[in-house]
PDB file of C-alpha atoms in Angstrom:
ATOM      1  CA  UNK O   1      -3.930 -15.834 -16.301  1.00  0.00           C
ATOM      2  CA  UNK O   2      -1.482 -15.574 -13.092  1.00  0.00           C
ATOM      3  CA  UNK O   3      -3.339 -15.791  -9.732  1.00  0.00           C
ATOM      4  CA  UNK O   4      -2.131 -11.896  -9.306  1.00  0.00           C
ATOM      5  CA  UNK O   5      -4.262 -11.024 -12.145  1.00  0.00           C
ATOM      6  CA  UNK O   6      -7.266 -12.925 -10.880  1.00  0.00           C
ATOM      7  CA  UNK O   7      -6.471 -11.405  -7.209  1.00  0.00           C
ATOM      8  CA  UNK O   8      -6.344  -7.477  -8.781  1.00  0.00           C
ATOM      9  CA  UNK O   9      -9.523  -8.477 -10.629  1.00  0.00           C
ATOM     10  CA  UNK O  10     -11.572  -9.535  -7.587  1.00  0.00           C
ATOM     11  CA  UNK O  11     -11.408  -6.237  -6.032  1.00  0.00           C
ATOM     12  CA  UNK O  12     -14.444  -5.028  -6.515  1.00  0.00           C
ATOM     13  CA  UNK O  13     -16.105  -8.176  -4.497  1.00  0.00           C
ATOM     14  CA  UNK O  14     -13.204  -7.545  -1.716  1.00  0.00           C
ATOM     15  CA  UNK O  15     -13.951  -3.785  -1.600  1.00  0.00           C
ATOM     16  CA  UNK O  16     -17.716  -3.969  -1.027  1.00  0.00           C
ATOM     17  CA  UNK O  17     -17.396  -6.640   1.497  1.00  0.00           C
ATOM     18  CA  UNK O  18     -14.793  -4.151   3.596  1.00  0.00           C
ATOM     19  CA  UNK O  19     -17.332  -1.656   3.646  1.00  0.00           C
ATOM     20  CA  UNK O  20     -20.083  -3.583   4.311  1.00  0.00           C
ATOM     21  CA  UNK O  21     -18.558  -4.944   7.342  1.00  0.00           C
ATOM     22  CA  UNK O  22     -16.866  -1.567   8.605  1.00  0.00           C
ATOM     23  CA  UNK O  23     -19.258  -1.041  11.438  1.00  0.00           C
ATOM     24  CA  UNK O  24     -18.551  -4.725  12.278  1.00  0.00           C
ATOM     25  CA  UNK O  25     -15.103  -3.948  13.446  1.00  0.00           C
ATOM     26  CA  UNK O  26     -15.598  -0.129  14.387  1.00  0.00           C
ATOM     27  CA  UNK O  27     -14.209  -1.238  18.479  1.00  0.00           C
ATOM     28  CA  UNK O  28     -11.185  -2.857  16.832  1.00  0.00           C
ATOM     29  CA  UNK O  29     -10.119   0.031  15.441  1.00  0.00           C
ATOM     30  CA  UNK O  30      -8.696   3.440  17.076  1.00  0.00           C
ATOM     31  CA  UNK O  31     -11.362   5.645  18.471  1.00  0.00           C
ATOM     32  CA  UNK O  32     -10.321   9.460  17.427  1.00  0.00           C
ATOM     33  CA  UNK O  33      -8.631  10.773  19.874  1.00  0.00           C
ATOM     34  CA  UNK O  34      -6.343   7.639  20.254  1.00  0.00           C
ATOM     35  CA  UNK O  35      -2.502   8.105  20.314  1.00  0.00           C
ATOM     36  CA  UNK O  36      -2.035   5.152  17.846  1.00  0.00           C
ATOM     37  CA  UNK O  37       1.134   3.609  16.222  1.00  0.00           C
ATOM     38  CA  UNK O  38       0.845   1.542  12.953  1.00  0.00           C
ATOM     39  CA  UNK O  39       3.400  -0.957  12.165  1.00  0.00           C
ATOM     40  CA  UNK O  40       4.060  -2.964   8.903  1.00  0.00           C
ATOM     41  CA  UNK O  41       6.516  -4.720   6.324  1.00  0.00           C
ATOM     42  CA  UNK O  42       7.406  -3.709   2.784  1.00  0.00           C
ATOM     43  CA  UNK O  43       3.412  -3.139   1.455  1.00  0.00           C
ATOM     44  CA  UNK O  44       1.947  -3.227   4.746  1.00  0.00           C
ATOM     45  CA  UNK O  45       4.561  -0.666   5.724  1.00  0.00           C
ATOM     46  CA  UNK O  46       3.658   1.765   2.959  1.00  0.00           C
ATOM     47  CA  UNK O  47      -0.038   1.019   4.110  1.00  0.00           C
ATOM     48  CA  UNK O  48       0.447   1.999   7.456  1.00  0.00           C
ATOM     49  CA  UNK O  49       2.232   5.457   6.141  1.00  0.00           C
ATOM     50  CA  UNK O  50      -1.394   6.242   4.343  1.00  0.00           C
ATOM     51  CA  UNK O  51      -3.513   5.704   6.778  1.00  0.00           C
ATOM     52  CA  UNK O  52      -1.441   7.824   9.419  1.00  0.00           C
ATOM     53  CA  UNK O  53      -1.901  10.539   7.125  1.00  0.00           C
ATOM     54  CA  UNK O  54      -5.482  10.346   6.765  1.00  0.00           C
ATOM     55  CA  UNK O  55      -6.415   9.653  10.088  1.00  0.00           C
ATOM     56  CA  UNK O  56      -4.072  12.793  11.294  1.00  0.00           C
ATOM     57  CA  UNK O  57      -5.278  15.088   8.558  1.00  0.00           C
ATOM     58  CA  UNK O  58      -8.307  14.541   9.699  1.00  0.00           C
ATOM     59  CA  UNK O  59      -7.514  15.828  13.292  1.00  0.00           C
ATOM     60  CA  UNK O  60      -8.523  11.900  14.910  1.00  0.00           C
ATOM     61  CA  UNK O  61      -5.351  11.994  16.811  1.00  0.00           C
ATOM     62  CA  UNK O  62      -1.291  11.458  16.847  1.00  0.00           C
ATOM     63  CA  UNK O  63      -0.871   8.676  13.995  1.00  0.00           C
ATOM     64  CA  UNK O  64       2.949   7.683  13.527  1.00  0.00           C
ATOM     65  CA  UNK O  65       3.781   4.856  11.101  1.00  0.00           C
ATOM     66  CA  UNK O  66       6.901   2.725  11.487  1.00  0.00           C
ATOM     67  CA  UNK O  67       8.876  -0.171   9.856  1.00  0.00           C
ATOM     68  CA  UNK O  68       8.003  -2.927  12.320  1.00  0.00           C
ATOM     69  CA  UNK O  69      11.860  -3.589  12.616  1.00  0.00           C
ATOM     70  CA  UNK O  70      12.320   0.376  13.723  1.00  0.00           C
ATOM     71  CA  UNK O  71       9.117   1.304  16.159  1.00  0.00           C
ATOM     72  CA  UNK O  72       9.320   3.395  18.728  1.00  0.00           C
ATOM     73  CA  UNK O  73       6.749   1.654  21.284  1.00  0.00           C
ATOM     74  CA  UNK O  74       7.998   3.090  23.983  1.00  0.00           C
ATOM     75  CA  UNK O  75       6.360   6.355  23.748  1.00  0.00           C
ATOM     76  CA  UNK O  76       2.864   7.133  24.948  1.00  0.00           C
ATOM     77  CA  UNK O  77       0.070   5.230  22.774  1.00  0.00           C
ATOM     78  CA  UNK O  78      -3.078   4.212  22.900  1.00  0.00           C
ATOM     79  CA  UNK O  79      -2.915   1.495  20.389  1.00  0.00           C
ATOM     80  CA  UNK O  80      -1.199  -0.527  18.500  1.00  0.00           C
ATOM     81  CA  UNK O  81      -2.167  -1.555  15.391  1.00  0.00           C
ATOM     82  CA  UNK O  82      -0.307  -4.106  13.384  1.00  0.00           C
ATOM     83  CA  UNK O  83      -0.654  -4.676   9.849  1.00  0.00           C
ATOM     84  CA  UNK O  84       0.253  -8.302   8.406  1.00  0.00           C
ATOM     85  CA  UNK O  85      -0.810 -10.398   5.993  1.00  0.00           C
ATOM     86  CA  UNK O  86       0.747 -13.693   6.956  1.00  0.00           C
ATOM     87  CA  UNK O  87       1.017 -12.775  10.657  1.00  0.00           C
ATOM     88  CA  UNK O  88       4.176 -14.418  10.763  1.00  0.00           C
ATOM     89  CA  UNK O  89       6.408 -11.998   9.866  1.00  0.00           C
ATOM     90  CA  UNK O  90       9.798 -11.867  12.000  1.00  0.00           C
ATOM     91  CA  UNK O  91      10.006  -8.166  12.508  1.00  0.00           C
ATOM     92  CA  UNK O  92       6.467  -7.702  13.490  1.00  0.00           C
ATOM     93  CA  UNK O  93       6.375 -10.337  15.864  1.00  0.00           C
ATOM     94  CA  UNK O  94       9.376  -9.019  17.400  1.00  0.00           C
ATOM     95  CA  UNK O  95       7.615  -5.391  17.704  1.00  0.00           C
ATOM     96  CA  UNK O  96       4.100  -6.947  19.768  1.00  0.00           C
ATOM     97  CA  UNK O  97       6.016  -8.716  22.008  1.00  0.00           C
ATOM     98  CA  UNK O  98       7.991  -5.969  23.282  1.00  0.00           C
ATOM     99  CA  UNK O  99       4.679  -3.267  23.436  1.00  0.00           C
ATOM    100  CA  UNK O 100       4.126  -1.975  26.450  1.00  0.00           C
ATOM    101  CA  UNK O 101       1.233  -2.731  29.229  1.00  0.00           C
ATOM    102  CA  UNK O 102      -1.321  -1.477  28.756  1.00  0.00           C
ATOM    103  CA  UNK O 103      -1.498  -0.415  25.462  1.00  0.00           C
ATOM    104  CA  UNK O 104      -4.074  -2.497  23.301  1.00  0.00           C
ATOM    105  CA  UNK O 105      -2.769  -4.427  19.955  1.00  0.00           C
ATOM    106  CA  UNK O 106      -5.284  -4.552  17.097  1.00  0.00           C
ATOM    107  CA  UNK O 107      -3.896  -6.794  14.271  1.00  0.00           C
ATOM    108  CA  UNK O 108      -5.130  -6.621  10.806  1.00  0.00           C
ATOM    109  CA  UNK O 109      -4.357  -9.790   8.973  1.00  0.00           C
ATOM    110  CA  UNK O 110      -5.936 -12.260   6.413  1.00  0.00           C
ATOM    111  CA  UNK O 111      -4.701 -15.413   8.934  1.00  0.00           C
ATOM    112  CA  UNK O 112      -6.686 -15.605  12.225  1.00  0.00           C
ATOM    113  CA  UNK O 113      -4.673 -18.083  13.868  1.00  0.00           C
ATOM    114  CA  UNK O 114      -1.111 -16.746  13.034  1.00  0.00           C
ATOM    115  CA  UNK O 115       1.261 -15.523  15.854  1.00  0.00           C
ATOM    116  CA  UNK O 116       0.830 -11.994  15.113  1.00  0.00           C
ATOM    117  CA  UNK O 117      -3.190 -12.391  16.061  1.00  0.00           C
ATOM    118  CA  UNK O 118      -2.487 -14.375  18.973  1.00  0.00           C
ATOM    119  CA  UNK O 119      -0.205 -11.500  20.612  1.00  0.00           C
ATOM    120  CA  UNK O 120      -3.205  -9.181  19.995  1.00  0.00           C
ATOM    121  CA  UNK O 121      -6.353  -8.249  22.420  1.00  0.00           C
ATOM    122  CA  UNK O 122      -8.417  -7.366  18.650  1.00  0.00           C
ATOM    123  CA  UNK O 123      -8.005  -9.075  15.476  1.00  0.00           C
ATOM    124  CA  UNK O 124      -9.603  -8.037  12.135  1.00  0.00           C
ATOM    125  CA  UNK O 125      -9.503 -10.898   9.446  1.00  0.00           C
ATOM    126  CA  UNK O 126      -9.556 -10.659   5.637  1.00  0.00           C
ATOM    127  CA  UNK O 127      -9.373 -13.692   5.040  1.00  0.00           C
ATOM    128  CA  UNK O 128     -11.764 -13.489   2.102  1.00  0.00           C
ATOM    129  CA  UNK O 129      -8.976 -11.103   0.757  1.00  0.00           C
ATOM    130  CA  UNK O 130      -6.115 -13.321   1.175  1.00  0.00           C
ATOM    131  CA  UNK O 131      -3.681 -14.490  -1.878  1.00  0.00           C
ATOM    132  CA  UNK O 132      -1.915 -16.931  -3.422  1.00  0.00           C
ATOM    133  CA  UNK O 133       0.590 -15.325  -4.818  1.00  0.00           C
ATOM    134  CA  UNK O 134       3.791 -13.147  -2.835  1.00  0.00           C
ATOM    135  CA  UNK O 135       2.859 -10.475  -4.515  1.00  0.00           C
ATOM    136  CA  UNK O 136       0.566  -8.588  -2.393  1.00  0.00           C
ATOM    137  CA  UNK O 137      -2.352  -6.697  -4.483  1.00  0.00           C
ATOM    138  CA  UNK O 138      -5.921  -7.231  -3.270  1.00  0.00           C
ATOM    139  CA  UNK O 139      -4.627  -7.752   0.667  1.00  0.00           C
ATOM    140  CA  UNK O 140      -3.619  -4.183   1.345  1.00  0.00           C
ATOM    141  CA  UNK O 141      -5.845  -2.291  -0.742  1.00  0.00           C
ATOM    142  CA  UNK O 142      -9.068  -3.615   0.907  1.00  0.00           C
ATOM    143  CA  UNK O 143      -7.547  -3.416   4.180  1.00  0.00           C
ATOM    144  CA  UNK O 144      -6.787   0.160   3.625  1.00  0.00           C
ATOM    145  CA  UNK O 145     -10.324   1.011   2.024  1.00  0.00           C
ATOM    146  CA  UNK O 146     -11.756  -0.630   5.785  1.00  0.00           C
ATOM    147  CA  UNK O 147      -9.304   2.012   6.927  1.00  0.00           C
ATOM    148  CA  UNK O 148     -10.414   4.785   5.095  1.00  0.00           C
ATOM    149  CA  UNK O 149     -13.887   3.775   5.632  1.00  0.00           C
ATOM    150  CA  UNK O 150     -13.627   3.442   9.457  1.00  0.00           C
ATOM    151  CA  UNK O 151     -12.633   6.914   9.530  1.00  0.00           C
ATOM    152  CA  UNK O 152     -15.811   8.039   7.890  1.00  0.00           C
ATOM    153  CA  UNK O 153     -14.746   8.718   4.512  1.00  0.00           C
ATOM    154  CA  UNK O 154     -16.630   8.371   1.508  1.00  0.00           C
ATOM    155  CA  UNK O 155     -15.784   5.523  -0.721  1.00  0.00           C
ATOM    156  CA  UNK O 156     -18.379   5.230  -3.487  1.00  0.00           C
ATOM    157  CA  UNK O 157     -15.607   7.612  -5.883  1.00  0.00           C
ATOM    158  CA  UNK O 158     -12.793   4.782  -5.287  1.00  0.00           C
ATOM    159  CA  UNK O 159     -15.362   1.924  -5.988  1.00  0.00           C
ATOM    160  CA  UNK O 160     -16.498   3.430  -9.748  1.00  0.00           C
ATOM    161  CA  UNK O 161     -13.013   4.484 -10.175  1.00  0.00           C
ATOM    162  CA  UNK O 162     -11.844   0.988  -9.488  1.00  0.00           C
ATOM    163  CA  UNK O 163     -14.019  -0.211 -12.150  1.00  0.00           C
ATOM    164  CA  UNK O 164     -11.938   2.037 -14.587  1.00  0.00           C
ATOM    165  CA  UNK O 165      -8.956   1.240 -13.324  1.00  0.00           C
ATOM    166  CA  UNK O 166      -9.529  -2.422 -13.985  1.00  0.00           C
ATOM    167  CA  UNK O 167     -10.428  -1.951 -17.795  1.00  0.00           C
ATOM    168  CA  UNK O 168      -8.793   1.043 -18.789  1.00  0.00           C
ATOM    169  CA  UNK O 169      -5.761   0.437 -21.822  1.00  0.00           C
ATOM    170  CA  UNK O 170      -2.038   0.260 -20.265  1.00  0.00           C
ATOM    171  CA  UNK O 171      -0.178   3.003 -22.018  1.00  0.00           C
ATOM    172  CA  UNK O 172       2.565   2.002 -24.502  1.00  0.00           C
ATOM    173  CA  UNK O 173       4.756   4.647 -22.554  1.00  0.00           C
ATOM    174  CA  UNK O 174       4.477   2.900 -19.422  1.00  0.00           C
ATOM    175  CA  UNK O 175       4.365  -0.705 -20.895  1.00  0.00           C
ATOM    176  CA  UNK O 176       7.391   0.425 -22.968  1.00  0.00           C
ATOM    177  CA  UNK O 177       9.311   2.818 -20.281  1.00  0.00           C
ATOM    178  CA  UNK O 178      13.026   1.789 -19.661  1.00  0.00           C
ATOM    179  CA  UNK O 179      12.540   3.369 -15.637  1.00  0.00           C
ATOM    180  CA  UNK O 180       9.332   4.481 -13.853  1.00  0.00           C
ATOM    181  CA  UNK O 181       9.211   6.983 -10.973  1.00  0.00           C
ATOM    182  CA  UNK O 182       5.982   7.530  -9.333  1.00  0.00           C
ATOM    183  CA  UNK O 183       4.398  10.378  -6.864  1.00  0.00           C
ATOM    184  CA  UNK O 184       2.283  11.041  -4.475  1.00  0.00           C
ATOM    185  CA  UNK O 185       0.970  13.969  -1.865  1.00  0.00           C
ATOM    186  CA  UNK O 186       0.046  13.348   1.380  1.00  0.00           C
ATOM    187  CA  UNK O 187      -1.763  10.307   2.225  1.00  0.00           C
ATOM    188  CA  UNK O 188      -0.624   8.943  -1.528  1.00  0.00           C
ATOM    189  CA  UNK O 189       2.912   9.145  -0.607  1.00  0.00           C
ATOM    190  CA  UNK O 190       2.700   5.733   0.703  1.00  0.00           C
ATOM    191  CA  UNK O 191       0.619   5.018  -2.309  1.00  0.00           C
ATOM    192  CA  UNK O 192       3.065   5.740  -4.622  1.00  0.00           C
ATOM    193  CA  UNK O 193       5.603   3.853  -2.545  1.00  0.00           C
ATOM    194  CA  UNK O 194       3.736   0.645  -2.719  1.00  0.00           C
ATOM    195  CA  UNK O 195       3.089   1.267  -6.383  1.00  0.00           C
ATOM    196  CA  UNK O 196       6.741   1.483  -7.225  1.00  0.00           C
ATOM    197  CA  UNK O 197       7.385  -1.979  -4.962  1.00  0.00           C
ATOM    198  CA  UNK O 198       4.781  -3.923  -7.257  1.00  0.00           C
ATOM    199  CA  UNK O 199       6.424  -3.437 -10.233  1.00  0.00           C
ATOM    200  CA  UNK O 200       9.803  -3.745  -8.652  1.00  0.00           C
ATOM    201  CA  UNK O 201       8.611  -7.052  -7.019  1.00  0.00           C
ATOM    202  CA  UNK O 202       6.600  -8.759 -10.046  1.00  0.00           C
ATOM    203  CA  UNK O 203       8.858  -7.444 -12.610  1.00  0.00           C
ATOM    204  CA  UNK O 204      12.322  -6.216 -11.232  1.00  0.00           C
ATOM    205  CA  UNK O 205      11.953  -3.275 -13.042  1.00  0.00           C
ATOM    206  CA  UNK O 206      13.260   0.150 -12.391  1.00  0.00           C
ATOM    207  CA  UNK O 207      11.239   2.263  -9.968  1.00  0.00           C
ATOM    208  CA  UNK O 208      11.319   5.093  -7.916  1.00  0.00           C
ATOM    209  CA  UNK O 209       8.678   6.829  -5.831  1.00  0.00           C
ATOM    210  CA  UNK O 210       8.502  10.351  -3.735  1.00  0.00           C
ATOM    211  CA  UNK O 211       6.567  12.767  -2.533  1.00  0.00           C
ATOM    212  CA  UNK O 212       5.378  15.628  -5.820  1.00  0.00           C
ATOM    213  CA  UNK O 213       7.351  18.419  -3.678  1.00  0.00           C
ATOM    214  CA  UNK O 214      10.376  16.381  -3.072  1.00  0.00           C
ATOM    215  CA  UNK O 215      10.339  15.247  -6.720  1.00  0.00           C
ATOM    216  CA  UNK O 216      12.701  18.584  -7.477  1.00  0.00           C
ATOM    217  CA  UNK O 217      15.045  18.028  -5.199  1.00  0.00           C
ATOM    218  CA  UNK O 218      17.594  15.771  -7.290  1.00  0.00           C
ATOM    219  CA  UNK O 219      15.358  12.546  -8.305  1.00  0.00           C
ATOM    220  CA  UNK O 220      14.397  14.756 -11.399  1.00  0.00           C
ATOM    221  CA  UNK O 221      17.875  14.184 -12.796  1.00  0.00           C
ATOM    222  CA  UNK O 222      17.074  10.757 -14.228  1.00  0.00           C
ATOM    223  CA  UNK O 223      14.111  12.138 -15.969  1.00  0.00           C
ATOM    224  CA  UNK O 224      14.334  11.745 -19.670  1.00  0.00           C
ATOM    225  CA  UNK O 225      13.390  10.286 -23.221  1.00  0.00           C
ATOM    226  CA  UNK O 226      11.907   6.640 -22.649  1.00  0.00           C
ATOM    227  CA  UNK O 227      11.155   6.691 -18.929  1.00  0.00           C
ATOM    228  CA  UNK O 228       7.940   7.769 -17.213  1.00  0.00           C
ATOM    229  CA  UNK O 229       6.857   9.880 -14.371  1.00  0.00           C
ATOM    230  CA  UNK O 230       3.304   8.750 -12.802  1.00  0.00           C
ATOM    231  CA  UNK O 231       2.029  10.891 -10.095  1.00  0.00           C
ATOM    232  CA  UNK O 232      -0.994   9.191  -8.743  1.00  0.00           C
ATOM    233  CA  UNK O 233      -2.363  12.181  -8.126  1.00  0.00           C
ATOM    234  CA  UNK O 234      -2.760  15.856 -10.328  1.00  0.00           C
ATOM    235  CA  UNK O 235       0.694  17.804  -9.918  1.00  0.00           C
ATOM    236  CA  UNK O 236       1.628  21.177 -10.131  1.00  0.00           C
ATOM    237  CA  UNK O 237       1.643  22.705 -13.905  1.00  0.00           C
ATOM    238  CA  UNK O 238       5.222  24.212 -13.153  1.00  0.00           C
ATOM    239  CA  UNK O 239       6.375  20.734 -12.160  1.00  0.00           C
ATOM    240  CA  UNK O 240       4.510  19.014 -15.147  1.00  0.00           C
ATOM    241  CA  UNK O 241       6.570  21.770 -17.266  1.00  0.00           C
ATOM    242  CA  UNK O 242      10.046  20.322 -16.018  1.00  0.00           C
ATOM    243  CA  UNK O 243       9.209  16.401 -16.364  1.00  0.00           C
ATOM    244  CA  UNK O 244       7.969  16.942 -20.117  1.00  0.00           C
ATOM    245  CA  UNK O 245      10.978  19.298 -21.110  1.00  0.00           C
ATOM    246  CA  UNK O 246      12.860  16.258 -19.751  1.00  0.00           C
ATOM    247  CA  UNK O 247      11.414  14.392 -22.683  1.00  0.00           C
ATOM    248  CA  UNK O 248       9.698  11.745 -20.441  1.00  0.00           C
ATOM    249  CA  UNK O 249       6.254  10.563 -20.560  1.00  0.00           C
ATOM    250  CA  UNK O 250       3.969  12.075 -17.341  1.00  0.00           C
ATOM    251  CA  UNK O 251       0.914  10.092 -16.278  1.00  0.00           C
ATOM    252  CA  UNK O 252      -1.403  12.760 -13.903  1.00  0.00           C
ATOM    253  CA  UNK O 253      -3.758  10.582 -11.736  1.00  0.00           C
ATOM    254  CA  UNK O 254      -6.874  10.919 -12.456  1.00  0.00           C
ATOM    255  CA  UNK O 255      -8.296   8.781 -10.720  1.00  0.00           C
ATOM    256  CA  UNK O 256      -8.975   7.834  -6.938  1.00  0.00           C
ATOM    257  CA  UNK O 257      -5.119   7.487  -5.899  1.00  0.00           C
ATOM    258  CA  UNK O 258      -6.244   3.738  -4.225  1.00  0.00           C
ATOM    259  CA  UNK O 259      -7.541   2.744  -8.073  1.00  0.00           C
ATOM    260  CA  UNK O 260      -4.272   4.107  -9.425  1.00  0.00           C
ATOM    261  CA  UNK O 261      -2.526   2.054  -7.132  1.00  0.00           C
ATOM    262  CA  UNK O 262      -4.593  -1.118  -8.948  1.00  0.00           C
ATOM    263  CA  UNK O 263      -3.359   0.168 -12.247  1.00  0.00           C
ATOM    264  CA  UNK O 264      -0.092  -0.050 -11.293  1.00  0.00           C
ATOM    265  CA  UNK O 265      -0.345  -3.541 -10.095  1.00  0.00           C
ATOM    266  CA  UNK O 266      -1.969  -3.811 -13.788  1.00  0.00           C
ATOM    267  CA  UNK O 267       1.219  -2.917 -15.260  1.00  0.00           C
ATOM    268  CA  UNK O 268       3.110  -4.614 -12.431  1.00  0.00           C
ATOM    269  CA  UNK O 269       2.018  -7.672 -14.388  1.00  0.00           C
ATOM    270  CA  UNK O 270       2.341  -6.662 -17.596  1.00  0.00           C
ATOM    271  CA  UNK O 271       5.848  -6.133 -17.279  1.00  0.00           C
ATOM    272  CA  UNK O 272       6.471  -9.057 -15.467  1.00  0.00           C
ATOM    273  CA  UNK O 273       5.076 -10.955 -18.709  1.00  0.00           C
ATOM    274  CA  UNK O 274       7.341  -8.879 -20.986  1.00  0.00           C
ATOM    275  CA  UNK O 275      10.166  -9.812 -19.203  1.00  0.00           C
ATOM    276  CA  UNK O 276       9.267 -13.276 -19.214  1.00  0.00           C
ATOM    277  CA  UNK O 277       9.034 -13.404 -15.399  1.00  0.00           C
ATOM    278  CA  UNK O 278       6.219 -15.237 -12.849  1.00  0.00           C
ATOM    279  CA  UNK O 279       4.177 -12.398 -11.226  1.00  0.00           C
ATOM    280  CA  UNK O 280       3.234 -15.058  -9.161  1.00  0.00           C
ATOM    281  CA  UNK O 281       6.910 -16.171  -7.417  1.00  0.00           C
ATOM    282  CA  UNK O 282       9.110 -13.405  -8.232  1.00  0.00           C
ATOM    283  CA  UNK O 283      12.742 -15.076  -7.814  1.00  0.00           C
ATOM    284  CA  UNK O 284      14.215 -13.865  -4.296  1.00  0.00           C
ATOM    285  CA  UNK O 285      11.190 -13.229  -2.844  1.00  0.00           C
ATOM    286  CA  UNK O 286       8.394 -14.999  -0.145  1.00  0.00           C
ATOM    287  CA  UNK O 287       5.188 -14.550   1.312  1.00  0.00           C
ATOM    288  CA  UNK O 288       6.432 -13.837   4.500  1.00  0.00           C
ATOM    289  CA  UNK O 289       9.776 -12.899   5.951  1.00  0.00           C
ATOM    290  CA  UNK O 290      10.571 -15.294   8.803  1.00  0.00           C
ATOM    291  CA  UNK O 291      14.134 -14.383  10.076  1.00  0.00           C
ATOM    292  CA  UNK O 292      16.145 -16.835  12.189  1.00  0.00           C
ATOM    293  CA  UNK O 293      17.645 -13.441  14.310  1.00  0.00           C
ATOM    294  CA  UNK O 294      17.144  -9.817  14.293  1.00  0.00           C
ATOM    295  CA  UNK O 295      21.065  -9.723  14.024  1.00  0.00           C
TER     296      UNK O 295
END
């Protein structure tokens, strides 16, 4: 067993604690009607775009999401909130020290004493959800179930679908597929995103994600015999139509898009161990990104 696949399995334990402890960290966290910007990294990044589509969908308040390297602090918000799991990354360092007075900084990491936590006037640790490996699985997907939870959503479907999700058989026609694109609508976009990254990361295997709608526009071209198309959540019948007359294999979320995500990190693995690759230290890749320059 890898430490990734002992860091997807502890979920559950990681997920009840974030719930549990919501109302702990409620004044951390944007109060609706806060103009809030979320910046992140790679997973945290893809985090960041989910939650700003909750929290907006849900009429809380302006939500934008950036790439720490590319935010826009400048304009008029509330809060910032920072998403990290090291804390030390280059680009979101960078970011917090160049936010504007007055606006607060809430950082969400698993390190309390890292730079990015230091720079902030809030900081919410996971450590207990913290990993070993670079490979980020159990990190993001409790922090984003606090999210979710903080703004008063119900989480008891994603906690029995989680169970599945954890158990449930790995398709031959993903396990087998030469190139996997996955989608997801609205707040799953980023979802599907971060899906696609695992099994790029842990496996360097072919991916692709978009948005269902978008799907149409051109990316449906590579669709065919021996590849797979997993939407992470139900799609369209007309667009179901076009990926099977493709000849690929379509996987149609049925569960809670946050335990699909965990099934992808599932296969994330399995891949990895096909290939004969570490899911652990993918080659090329770090914990953190620590840059010497921006340049």
């Amino acid at each position: 067993m890898s430490h990734t696949s002992d860091e997807i399995a502890s979920q559950p334990e990681c997920w009840e604690r974030a719930v549990r402890e919501t109302a702990r960290h409620a004044k951390a966290l944007p109060a609706e009607g806060e103009r809030v910007a979320v910046i992140g990294c790679g997973t945290s990044l893809f985090m960041a775009q989910a939650y700003a589509q909750l929290r907006e969908g849900l009429g809380q308040g302006i939500t934008d999401a950036f790439p720490a390297s590319e935010a826009k602090l400048h304009r008029p918000y509330d809060r910032i909130l920072a998403l990290t799991r090291s804390g030390t990354t280059t680009e979101i360092i960078s970011a917090l020290q160049e936010a504007p007075d007055p606006v607060r900084v809430t950082t969400v990491t698993a390190v309390a004493d890292s730079p990015a936590a230091a720079m902030a006037d809030e900081v919410i640790c996971l450590d207990y959800a913290d990993e070993q490996s670079v490979v980020q699985t159990r990190f993001p997907t409790t922090e984003l179930l606090l999210l979710r939870a903080h703004l008063g959503l119900p989480t008891d479907d994603a906690h029995a679908d989680l169970a599945t999700a954890l158990t449930a058989p790995l398709p031959g026609e993903l396990t087998g597929a030469e190139q996997i694109t996955f989608l997801g609508a609205d707040w799953s976009v980023g979802l599907a995103h971060e899906a696609a990254l695992k099994v790029r990361e842990a496996a360097a295997h072919w991916t692709e994600s978009y948005s269902a709608m978008e799907y149409r526009h051109g990316p449906v071209a590579v669709a065919r015999e021996g590849r797979a198309v997993w939407s992470l959540v139900p799609v369209a019948d007309s667009l179901a139509d076009q990926v099977r007359a493709t000849g690929a294999y379509l996987r149609q979320g049925a569960l809670d898009p946050l335990a699909e995500l965990v099934l992808a990190q599932r296969l994330a693995v399995r891949l990895a161990e096909n290939a004969g690759r570490n899911p652990d230290r993918p080659e090329h890749l770090t914990r953190s990104v620590i840059l010497g320059s921006l340049g």
